[in-house]
Amino acid sequence: MLRFSFIFRGRGVAKRFASSFSNESALPSNLLLPTNLVDPDRLKRPPPPADSSLPPLRKCDAAVPAHLTPVQTWVESLERQDSEPLGVAQLHPDVFAVPPRLDILHSVETWQRNYKRISHAHTKVRSEVSGGGRKPWKQKGSGRARHGSIRSPIWRGGGVSHGPRGPTSYYYMLPMKVRVQGLKVGLSSKMAQDDLHIVDSLNIPTPDSQYLLDLIRHRHWGESVLIVDVGEDFSENILQATANLKTVNVIPAIGLNVHSMLKHEAIVLTLETVKFLEDKLLWHDERYTPLYPFKLPYSDFP
Amino acid sequence: MAALFGCTVLRRAWLGPSSLCCRTPGAPVSAAGLRFVSNAAPEDNRSPIIESTEEYKYVERLIPSSRIPTPPKHTGPTPSGWIPPADSPPSLPYMIRRSRMHNIPIYTDVTNSNRKLTLIRKVEGDIWALEKDVRQYLQEVTGKELPTQVNEVTMTLKVKGHFDKELKDWLVSKGF
């Protein structure tokens, strides 16, 4: 008896069980699937076809390379729970369709965890433990083993010979371009797995958290959603709605990072956020090596 | 005699500037006795301080750009021998992008002073087709079967030996 429903993520149940040998059937004959199986991918809206004739609501500002085509996605609205998408937006392939470099994602994620880490583990060495300056008994004649101090590491209560000597810092910086590529790979992976949603703006009708949860459940976005917007001013409704929710979070676009992208199942971007991200991330592909730190003014810094 | 004369001249030269240092009556004396501050009231016929930001444009035009410019359109061969990529990408199963300085991404490497490698970076598409074409081209050029290494994760191709000039000319002739 099943106490919880299985949720299979990915391209669909059939494809996951598809064998690599093409002459065998798609599903093995002795497969037992539970009846309350939920496949979110089949319930989600499919992405717009590549040759759709709808005029795009948003085109890429930067020049797209001639051998690549822009990625097309739906632009949705948060006003009503069951509203249809407003149109189609075109996204730059060098940000939203880069090859899935999982090794870069892993290295950026571990860097994000470790560069802030300072471990305060500290043990005392035999010279730091109090006492132990005097030879406990004379070298010869007492019948006991020879010792020089009562705080040597072989004694109980003695110092630790090779213990942690904190505080230790685990700070290191990955190259700027690697971190930028990590962001691009994260966005592309979310787009490829249909977990990236574009929204025209973050205006919701009520400051009620239940409205957001119902909307997310209705559209099968996933368990956790990361909402990203540009600028410091957010509408009061969305801030109040997400204030008490643990799995739905709002961040500004400068706060987008690989760890948050991996932690949340779905990511919601506004159209201004897409423009901001494309500006900032594509600049790294055509910039000079820094003559002086980028914190100081340049004439055309993004 | 001359020495005495020189001495008095020197002395007058020493004493001359000291007259400028004579204290004006009523001026305060600092502890060191060398520097002093004038407490005279600011004169009213001085012009007021004007703040102007119009001259900042002379500073702004000196601030450098951070983006690499696109090269201008050349008609005919360039003086340095640089050849721009073709307007439309060639219809091959693979694509090799230009570097950020608009050059072909082929680099050579020497390790342990005797191991030579040629590296082709920034490959997109079917990298095995590129490897086949590179091997065939180098077979025609050198007559030897050269070992190659394909890295599908980083999309790079390594060839044993230094063949950067030949491979660059070959890729440019293809239109990359």
Short mmCIF file of C-alpha atoms in Angstrom, two decimals:
data_model
loop_
_atom_site.label_atom_id
_atom_site.label_comp_id
_atom_site.label_asym_id
_atom_site.label_seq_id
_atom_site.Cartn_x
_atom_site.Cartn_y
_atom_site.Cartn_z
CA MET A 1 0.00 0.00 0.00
CA LEU A 2 1.32 3.39 -0.90
CA ARG A 3 1.34 6.09 1.72
CA PHE A 4 2.75 8.80 -0.47
CA SER A 5 2.57 9.47 -4.18
CA PHE A 6 5.67 9.14 -6.29
CA ILE A 7 6.65 12.22 -8.23
CA PHE A 8 8.91 11.50 -11.16
CA ARG A 9 10.69 14.62 -12.43
CA GLY A 10 12.22 14.92 -15.85
CA ARG A 11 11.02 14.32 -19.34
CA GLY A 12 8.19 11.94 -18.40
CA VAL A 13 7.82 8.49 -17.01
CA ALA A 14 8.07 6.70 -20.33
CA LYS A 15 11.34 8.31 -21.32
CA ARG A 16 12.99 7.61 -17.99
CA PHE A 17 12.25 3.94 -18.36
CA ALA A 18 13.17 3.89 -22.04
CA SER A 19 15.92 1.46 -22.72
CA SER A 20 18.97 2.51 -24.71
CA PHE A 21 18.36 -0.37 -27.11
CA SER A 22 15.83 0.85 -29.66
CA ASN A 23 14.45 -2.57 -30.63
CA GLU A 24 13.05 -3.20 -27.11
CA SER A 25 9.66 -1.71 -26.18
CA ALA A 26 9.53 1.54 -24.24
CA LEU A 27 8.20 0.12 -20.94
CA PRO A 28 9.31 -3.24 -19.52
CA SER A 29 6.45 -5.72 -19.28
CA ASN A 30 6.85 -6.49 -15.58
CA LEU A 31 6.70 -2.83 -14.56
CA LEU A 32 4.36 -2.02 -11.66
CA LEU A 33 3.41 1.66 -11.54
CA PRO A 34 1.33 3.09 -8.67
CA THR A 35 -2.08 4.35 -9.73
CA ASN A 36 -1.77 7.75 -8.06
CA LEU A 37 1.35 8.60 -10.03
CA VAL A 38 1.66 12.32 -10.75
CA ASP A 39 3.75 13.41 -13.71
CA PRO A 40 4.14 17.20 -13.48
CA ASP A 41 5.73 17.44 -16.89
CA ARG A 42 2.61 16.12 -18.60
CA LEU A 43 0.43 18.56 -16.64
CA LYS A 44 2.54 21.63 -17.37
CA ARG A 45 1.94 23.78 -20.41
CA PRO A 46 4.36 22.77 -23.20
CA PRO A 47 6.76 25.49 -24.34
CA PRO A 48 5.83 27.41 -27.52
CA PRO A 49 7.04 25.70 -30.71
CA ALA A 50 10.22 27.10 -32.25
CA ASP A 51 8.45 28.22 -35.42
CA SER A 52 5.42 29.81 -33.75
CA SER A 53 3.92 32.73 -35.65
CA LEU A 54 3.04 34.80 -32.56
CA PRO A 55 4.77 38.20 -32.54
CA PRO A 56 7.25 38.20 -29.64
CA LEU A 57 6.48 40.55 -26.77
CA ARG A 58 10.16 40.95 -26.13
CA LYS A 59 13.14 40.59 -28.47
CA CYS A 60 16.80 40.23 -27.52
CA ASP A 61 18.61 43.58 -27.19
CA ALA A 62 22.08 42.18 -27.82
CA ALA A 63 23.01 40.69 -31.18
CA VAL A 64 22.34 36.96 -31.38
CA PRO A 65 25.15 35.00 -33.15
CA ALA A 66 24.19 33.96 -36.66
CA HIS A 67 24.39 30.22 -36.00
CA LEU A 68 22.06 30.33 -32.95
CA THR A 69 18.36 31.09 -32.61
CA PRO A 70 16.76 32.84 -29.62
CA VAL A 71 14.96 30.69 -27.02
CA GLN A 72 11.19 31.20 -26.98
CA THR A 73 9.08 31.05 -23.81
CA TRP A 74 5.65 32.05 -22.67
CA VAL A 75 5.12 35.34 -20.83
CA GLU A 76 2.56 34.75 -18.12
CA SER A 77 0.68 36.93 -15.70
CA LEU A 78 0.15 36.61 -11.94
CA GLU A 79 -3.07 38.66 -11.91
CA ARG A 80 -5.50 35.76 -12.16
CA GLN A 81 -4.89 32.19 -11.16
CA ASP A 82 -6.08 30.59 -14.38
CA SER A 83 -5.09 33.26 -16.93
CA GLU A 84 -3.67 32.27 -20.29
CA PRO A 85 -0.12 33.37 -21.18
CA LEU A 86 0.09 36.91 -22.53
CA GLY A 87 2.48 36.10 -25.35
CA VAL A 88 5.88 34.81 -26.35
CA ALA A 89 9.27 36.27 -25.38
CA GLN A 90 12.62 35.69 -27.02
CA LEU A 91 15.62 35.07 -24.78
CA HIS A 92 19.29 35.22 -25.73
CA PRO A 93 20.77 31.76 -26.35
CA ASP A 94 24.16 32.68 -24.85
CA VAL A 95 22.47 33.14 -21.46
CA PHE A 96 19.52 30.75 -21.53
CA ALA A 97 20.75 27.97 -23.85
CA VAL A 98 24.41 27.35 -22.99
CA PRO A 99 25.67 23.73 -22.85
CA PRO A 100 24.89 22.14 -19.46
CA ARG A 101 28.26 22.25 -17.72
CA LEU A 102 27.45 20.41 -14.51
CA ASP A 103 31.08 20.56 -13.40
CA ILE A 104 30.95 24.36 -13.41
CA LEU A 105 27.64 24.29 -11.50
CA HIS A 106 29.20 22.00 -8.91
CA SER A 107 32.32 24.11 -8.49
CA VAL A 108 30.32 27.33 -8.15
CA GLU A 109 27.96 25.71 -5.62
CA THR A 110 30.84 24.38 -3.48
CA TRP A 111 32.55 27.77 -3.71
CA GLN A 112 29.38 29.49 -2.49
CA ARG A 113 29.23 27.16 0.50
CA ASN A 114 32.87 27.28 1.45
CA TYR A 115 34.22 30.74 0.76
CA LYS A 116 32.32 32.17 3.73
CA ARG A 117 33.31 29.33 6.04
CA ILE A 118 35.49 30.02 9.03
CA SER A 119 35.84 26.99 11.23
CA HIS A 120 36.51 27.91 14.85
CA ALA A 121 37.62 24.43 15.91
CA HIS A 122 40.74 24.87 18.05
CA THR A 123 42.64 22.49 20.30
CA LYS A 124 45.49 23.15 22.67
CA VAL A 125 48.96 21.86 21.93
CA ARG A 126 51.06 20.37 24.75
CA SER A 127 52.72 23.72 25.27
CA GLU A 128 49.35 25.51 25.64
CA VAL A 129 47.74 23.14 28.12
CA SER A 130 48.24 24.54 31.59
CA GLY A 131 50.78 22.74 33.70
CA GLY A 132 53.24 20.17 32.48
CA GLY A 133 56.46 22.12 32.87
CA ARG A 134 58.09 19.82 35.33
CA LYS A 135 59.35 16.29 34.78
CA PRO A 136 56.85 14.15 36.78
CA TRP A 137 59.40 11.70 38.17
CA LYS A 138 63.09 11.09 37.74
CA GLN A 139 64.33 9.44 34.57
CA LYS A 140 65.71 6.28 36.11
CA GLY A 141 64.99 4.23 39.20
CA SER A 142 61.23 4.70 39.80
CA GLY A 143 60.24 1.62 37.78
CA ARG A 144 57.68 3.63 35.72
CA ALA A 145 57.93 4.68 32.08
CA ARG A 146 60.03 7.71 31.37
CA HIS A 147 58.10 10.98 30.84
CA GLY A 148 59.04 14.60 30.46
CA SER A 149 55.73 16.34 31.14
CA ILE A 150 52.23 15.45 32.25
CA ARG A 151 50.69 17.24 29.27
CA SER A 152 52.34 15.33 26.44
CA PRO A 153 49.88 13.95 23.85
CA ILE A 154 50.11 10.37 25.11
CA TRP A 155 48.88 11.42 28.55
CA ARG A 156 45.23 11.74 29.53
CA GLY A 157 44.44 15.46 29.70
CA GLY A 158 47.44 16.22 27.57
CA GLY A 159 47.59 18.38 24.49
CA VAL A 160 46.46 17.27 21.02
CA SER A 161 49.40 16.79 18.70
CA HIS A 162 47.80 17.26 15.26
CA GLY A 163 44.41 18.75 16.02
CA PRO A 164 42.60 21.69 14.38
CA ARG A 165 44.39 24.96 14.89
CA GLY A 166 41.57 27.33 14.27
CA PRO A 167 40.13 29.64 13.39
CA THR A 168 40.79 28.47 9.80
CA SER A 169 39.47 30.30 6.81
CA TYR A 170 38.35 28.45 3.69
CA TYR A 171 38.19 31.58 1.58
CA TYR A 172 39.04 31.33 -2.11
CA MET A 173 37.70 33.06 -5.20
CA LEU A 174 36.78 31.35 -8.41
CA PRO A 175 37.58 33.37 -11.53
CA MET A 176 34.89 35.92 -12.39
CA LYS A 177 34.14 34.30 -15.73
CA VAL A 178 33.63 30.88 -14.10
CA ARG A 179 31.09 32.36 -11.70
CA VAL A 180 29.32 34.12 -14.54
CA GLN A 181 29.26 30.90 -16.56
CA GLY A 182 27.79 29.16 -13.51
CA LEU A 183 24.87 31.59 -13.52
CA LYS A 184 24.35 31.09 -17.25
CA VAL A 185 24.47 27.30 -16.90
CA GLY A 186 21.99 27.44 -14.00
CA LEU A 187 19.53 29.56 -15.97
CA SER A 188 19.92 27.36 -19.06
CA SER A 189 19.37 24.18 -17.04
CA LYS A 190 16.21 25.59 -15.48
CA MET A 191 15.00 26.65 -18.93
CA ALA A 192 15.78 23.25 -20.46
CA GLN A 193 13.86 21.45 -17.70
CA ASP A 194 10.82 23.77 -18.11
CA ASP A 195 11.33 25.25 -14.64
CA LEU A 196 11.89 28.85 -15.73
CA HIS A 197 8.81 31.07 -16.02
CA ILE A 198 8.69 34.62 -17.37
CA VAL A 199 6.10 36.99 -15.93
CA ASP A 200 5.29 40.51 -17.09
CA SER A 201 5.26 42.03 -13.59
CA LEU A 202 4.84 40.97 -9.96
CA ASN A 203 1.43 42.60 -9.34
CA ILE A 204 -0.88 40.23 -7.52
CA PRO A 205 -4.44 41.20 -6.54
CA THR A 206 -4.27 40.21 -2.85
CA PRO A 207 -1.52 40.07 -0.20
CA ASP A 208 -2.75 36.59 0.64
CA SER A 209 -0.16 33.79 0.73
CA GLN A 210 -2.81 31.21 -0.11
CA TYR A 211 -3.44 32.91 -3.46
CA LEU A 212 0.19 32.39 -4.44
CA LEU A 213 0.21 28.80 -3.24
CA ASP A 214 -2.99 28.05 -5.18
CA LEU A 215 -1.56 29.68 -8.31
CA ILE A 216 1.64 27.66 -8.06
CA ARG A 217 -0.31 24.45 -7.43
CA HIS A 218 -2.66 25.17 -10.35
CA ARG A 219 0.14 25.84 -12.81
CA HIS A 220 2.23 22.90 -11.54
CA TRP A 221 5.31 25.03 -11.09
CA GLY A 222 6.75 22.84 -8.34
CA GLU A 223 7.20 22.79 -4.58
CA SER A 224 9.48 25.83 -4.21
CA VAL A 225 9.56 28.98 -6.33
CA LEU A 226 12.17 31.71 -6.49
CA ILE A 227 10.79 35.04 -7.70
CA VAL A 228 13.34 37.50 -9.07
CA ASP A 229 12.72 41.17 -9.85
CA VAL A 230 14.97 44.15 -10.63
CA GLY A 231 15.20 47.12 -8.32
CA GLU A 232 14.69 47.63 -4.59
CA ASP A 233 10.99 48.54 -4.70
CA PHE A 234 8.68 45.58 -4.66
CA SER A 235 4.92 45.83 -4.54
CA GLU A 236 3.55 45.46 -1.02
CA ASN A 237 1.26 42.61 -1.99
CA ILE A 238 3.97 40.24 -3.13
CA LEU A 239 6.21 41.08 -0.15
CA GLN A 240 3.41 40.42 2.31
CA ALA A 241 2.32 37.26 0.52
CA THR A 242 5.80 35.71 0.55
CA ALA A 243 6.79 36.98 4.01
CA ASN A 244 5.48 33.96 5.87
CA LEU A 245 6.10 31.38 3.16
CA LYS A 246 9.19 29.23 3.50
CA THR A 247 9.23 27.75 0.02
CA VAL A 248 8.36 30.87 -2.01
CA ASN A 249 10.99 33.62 -1.87
CA VAL A 250 11.47 36.99 -3.54
CA ILE A 251 14.97 38.29 -4.27
CA PRO A 252 16.34 41.25 -6.25
CA ALA A 253 18.11 40.42 -9.52
CA ILE A 254 21.57 41.23 -8.10
CA GLY A 255 20.97 38.52 -5.51
CA LEU A 256 20.55 35.74 -8.07
CA ASN A 257 23.01 32.92 -7.32
CA VAL A 258 23.54 29.28 -8.20
CA HIS A 259 22.73 27.93 -4.73
CA SER A 260 19.30 29.61 -4.67
CA MET A 261 18.62 28.43 -8.22
CA LEU A 262 19.38 24.83 -7.25
CA LYS A 263 17.48 25.04 -3.95
CA HIS A 264 14.22 26.19 -5.53
CA GLU A 265 12.41 24.03 -8.05
CA ALA A 266 11.01 26.82 -10.20
CA ILE A 267 12.30 30.30 -10.98
CA VAL A 268 10.07 33.20 -11.99
CA LEU A 269 11.67 36.17 -13.75
CA THR A 270 10.06 39.42 -14.84
CA LEU A 271 10.76 40.92 -18.26
CA GLU A 272 12.95 43.65 -16.73
CA THR A 273 14.91 41.01 -14.85
CA VAL A 274 15.56 39.17 -18.11
CA LYS A 275 16.85 42.40 -19.70
CA PHE A 276 19.05 43.12 -16.66
CA LEU A 277 20.49 39.60 -16.58
CA GLU A 278 21.18 39.53 -20.31
CA ASP A 279 22.97 42.92 -20.08
CA LYS A 280 25.13 41.94 -17.15
CA LEU A 281 25.93 38.37 -18.18
CA LEU A 282 26.60 39.04 -21.86
CA TRP A 283 28.95 41.92 -21.07
CA HIS A 284 31.48 39.39 -19.75
CA ASP A 285 31.75 37.81 -23.21
CA GLU A 286 32.93 41.02 -24.84
CA ARG A 287 34.82 42.86 -22.11
CA TYR A 288 38.51 43.70 -21.80
CA THR A 289 40.56 42.33 -18.94
CA PRO A 290 40.22 44.93 -16.16
CA LEU A 291 42.64 47.81 -16.48
CA TYR A 292 41.67 48.85 -12.94
CA PRO A 293 39.04 47.25 -10.70
CA PHE A 294 35.53 47.33 -12.10
CA LYS A 295 34.31 49.13 -8.96
CA LEU A 296 35.91 52.31 -10.37
CA PRO A 297 34.08 54.07 -13.21
CA TYR A 298 34.27 52.93 -16.81
CA SER A 299 32.56 54.75 -19.64
CA ASP A 300 30.25 51.87 -20.66
CA PHE A 301 29.98 49.59 -17.65
CA PRO A 302 26.63 47.74 -17.76
CA MET B 1 90.33 91.04 0.01
CA ALA B 2 88.22 89.18 -2.50
CA ALA B 3 87.32 86.64 0.16
CA LEU B 4 86.09 89.38 2.52
CA PHE B 5 84.04 90.93 -0.28
CA GLY B 6 82.53 87.55 -1.10
CA CYS B 7 81.80 87.03 2.57
CA THR B 8 79.86 90.29 2.90
CA VAL B 9 77.90 89.56 -0.29
CA LEU B 10 76.98 86.17 1.03
CA ARG B 11 75.98 87.68 4.36
CA ARG B 12 73.76 90.25 2.65
CA ALA B 13 72.21 87.45 0.62
CA TRP B 14 71.52 85.59 3.88
CA LEU B 15 70.12 88.68 5.56
CA GLY B 16 68.10 89.77 2.51
CA PRO B 17 65.38 87.18 2.69
CA SER B 18 65.22 87.55 6.46
CA SER B 19 63.66 90.99 5.98
CA LEU B 20 60.69 89.26 4.38
CA CYS B 21 60.50 87.10 7.47
CA CYS B 22 60.22 90.16 9.73
CA ARG B 23 57.15 89.83 11.78
CA THR B 24 54.39 92.30 11.08
CA PRO B 25 53.40 93.95 14.35
CA GLY B 26 50.51 92.17 16.07
CA ALA B 27 50.88 88.83 14.24
CA PRO B 28 50.94 85.79 16.61
CA VAL B 29 53.99 83.56 16.91
CA SER B 30 53.74 79.75 16.88
CA ALA B 31 55.78 77.59 19.20
CA ALA B 32 58.33 76.74 16.51
CA GLY B 33 58.69 80.36 15.66
CA LEU B 34 59.04 79.55 11.98
CA ARG B 35 55.41 79.39 10.81
CA PHE B 36 52.74 81.93 11.60
CA VAL B 37 49.08 82.32 10.73
CA SER B 38 47.62 85.54 9.48
CA ASN B 39 44.45 86.47 11.35
CA ALA B 40 43.51 89.23 8.97
CA ALA B 41 39.78 89.38 8.13
CA PRO B 42 38.83 88.04 4.62
CA GLU B 43 38.72 90.91 2.20
CA ASP B 44 35.30 91.64 0.73
CA ASN B 45 36.47 92.47 -2.76
CA ARG B 46 37.36 88.75 -3.51
CA SER B 47 35.01 86.94 -5.96
CA PRO B 48 32.71 84.24 -4.41
CA ILE B 49 33.46 80.53 -4.99
CA ILE B 50 31.60 79.17 -8.06
CA GLU B 51 30.91 75.43 -8.34
CA SER B 52 30.76 74.19 -11.91
CA THR B 53 30.43 70.66 -13.27
CA GLU B 54 30.71 71.66 -16.92
CA GLU B 55 34.40 70.89 -17.11
CA TYR B 56 33.77 67.27 -16.09
CA LYS B 57 33.21 66.40 -19.76
CA TYR B 58 36.97 66.68 -20.25
CA VAL B 59 37.39 63.97 -17.62
CA GLU B 60 34.58 61.82 -18.99
CA ARG B 61 36.07 61.55 -22.44
CA LEU B 62 39.29 60.18 -20.92
CA ILE B 63 37.61 57.34 -19.02
CA PRO B 64 38.34 54.14 -21.00
CA SER B 65 35.74 51.78 -22.39
CA SER B 66 35.29 48.32 -20.92
CA ARG B 67 33.91 46.63 -24.05
CA ILE B 68 35.96 45.31 -26.96
CA PRO B 69 34.78 47.12 -30.12
CA THR B 70 33.64 45.23 -33.21
CA PRO B 71 36.28 45.54 -35.93
CA PRO B 72 35.48 47.93 -38.80
CA LYS B 73 34.54 46.57 -42.22
CA HIS B 74 37.67 46.08 -44.32
CA THR B 75 37.57 46.02 -48.11
CA GLY B 76 40.36 43.75 -49.23
CA PRO B 77 43.25 42.31 -47.17
CA THR B 78 44.09 43.91 -43.82
CA PRO B 79 47.66 45.14 -43.12
CA SER B 80 48.10 42.70 -40.21
CA GLY B 81 46.75 39.71 -42.15
CA TRP B 82 43.61 39.44 -40.03
CA ILE B 83 40.69 37.96 -41.93
CA PRO B 84 37.14 38.59 -40.66
CA PRO B 85 34.73 35.67 -40.27
CA ALA B 86 32.27 34.99 -43.09
CA ASP B 87 28.96 36.86 -42.87
CA SER B 88 26.94 33.68 -42.73
CA PRO B 89 28.32 30.69 -40.81
CA PRO B 90 29.43 27.74 -43.00
CA SER B 91 26.94 24.89 -43.33
CA LEU B 92 28.95 22.31 -41.40
CA PRO B 93 27.81 20.18 -38.44
CA TYR B 94 30.18 22.11 -36.16
CA MET B 95 30.87 25.78 -35.47
CA ILE B 96 34.02 27.43 -34.11
CA ARG B 97 33.42 30.86 -32.62
CA ARG B 98 35.96 33.64 -32.63
CA SER B 99 37.69 34.66 -29.41
CA ARG B 100 36.72 37.93 -27.73
CA MET B 101 39.50 39.65 -29.65
CA HIS B 102 38.00 38.28 -32.90
CA ASN B 103 40.76 35.73 -33.55
CA ILE B 104 40.66 32.00 -34.34
CA PRO B 105 40.75 30.07 -31.03
CA ILE B 106 43.74 27.81 -31.77
CA TYR B 107 46.52 27.75 -29.20
CA THR B 108 49.79 25.85 -28.83
CA ASP B 109 51.25 24.45 -25.65
CA VAL B 110 54.62 22.98 -24.69
CA THR B 111 54.94 20.81 -21.58
CA ASN B 112 58.16 19.34 -20.17
CA SER B 113 59.98 21.19 -23.02
CA ASN B 114 59.35 18.38 -25.47
CA ARG B 115 55.61 17.69 -25.58
CA LYS B 116 53.87 19.86 -28.18
CA LEU B 117 50.12 20.27 -28.31
CA THR B 118 47.69 22.25 -30.44
CA LEU B 119 44.41 23.13 -28.77
CA ILE B 120 41.20 24.14 -30.56
CA ARG B 121 38.72 25.79 -28.19
CA LYS B 122 35.17 27.23 -28.46
CA VAL B 123 33.80 24.37 -30.57
CA GLU B 124 30.03 24.00 -30.81
CA GLY B 125 28.00 21.26 -32.46
CA ASP B 126 29.37 17.89 -33.59
CA ILE B 127 32.93 17.86 -32.28
CA TRP B 128 33.63 14.34 -33.60
CA ALA B 129 32.97 15.52 -37.18
CA LEU B 130 35.50 18.30 -36.60
CA GLU B 131 38.00 15.78 -35.23
CA LYS B 132 37.55 13.61 -38.32
CA ASP B 133 38.07 16.58 -40.65
CA VAL B 134 41.12 17.79 -38.71
CA ARG B 135 42.71 14.35 -38.78
CA GLN B 136 42.08 14.02 -42.50
CA TYR B 137 43.46 17.49 -43.25
CA LEU B 138 46.60 16.94 -41.17
CA GLN B 139 47.08 13.55 -42.84
CA GLU B 140 47.13 15.31 -46.20
CA VAL B 141 49.46 18.04 -44.94
CA THR B 142 51.97 15.95 -42.97
CA GLY B 143 51.33 12.40 -44.16
CA LYS B 144 51.23 11.15 -40.52
CA GLU B 145 48.36 9.81 -38.37
CA LEU B 146 48.38 12.27 -35.47
CA PRO B 147 46.82 11.37 -32.12
CA THR B 148 43.94 13.65 -31.14
CA GLN B 149 41.93 14.02 -27.95
CA VAL B 150 38.32 15.17 -27.81
CA ASN B 151 36.92 16.60 -24.58
CA GLU B 152 33.15 16.61 -24.93
CA VAL B 153 32.56 18.41 -21.63
CA THR B 154 34.72 21.45 -22.38
CA MET B 155 34.22 21.06 -26.18
CA THR B 156 37.92 21.27 -27.00
CA LEU B 157 40.15 19.32 -29.36
CA LYS B 158 43.83 18.59 -28.75
CA VAL B 159 46.23 17.48 -31.48
CA LYS B 160 49.78 16.30 -30.88
CA GLY B 161 52.31 18.66 -32.44
CA HIS B 162 52.35 22.36 -33.36
CA PHE B 163 49.92 22.94 -36.24
CA ASP B 164 48.46 26.31 -35.31
CA LYS B 165 49.35 28.11 -38.59
CA GLU B 166 48.04 25.35 -40.84
CA LEU B 167 44.84 24.86 -38.82
CA LYS B 168 44.20 28.63 -38.58
CA ASP B 169 44.51 29.03 -42.37
CA TRP B 170 42.32 25.99 -42.90
CA LEU B 171 39.58 27.27 -40.58
CA VAL B 172 39.73 30.75 -42.10
CA SER B 173 39.38 29.25 -45.58
CA LYS B 174 36.26 27.42 -44.33
CA GLY B 175 34.76 30.71 -43.22
CA PHE B 176 34.89 30.45 -39.41
#
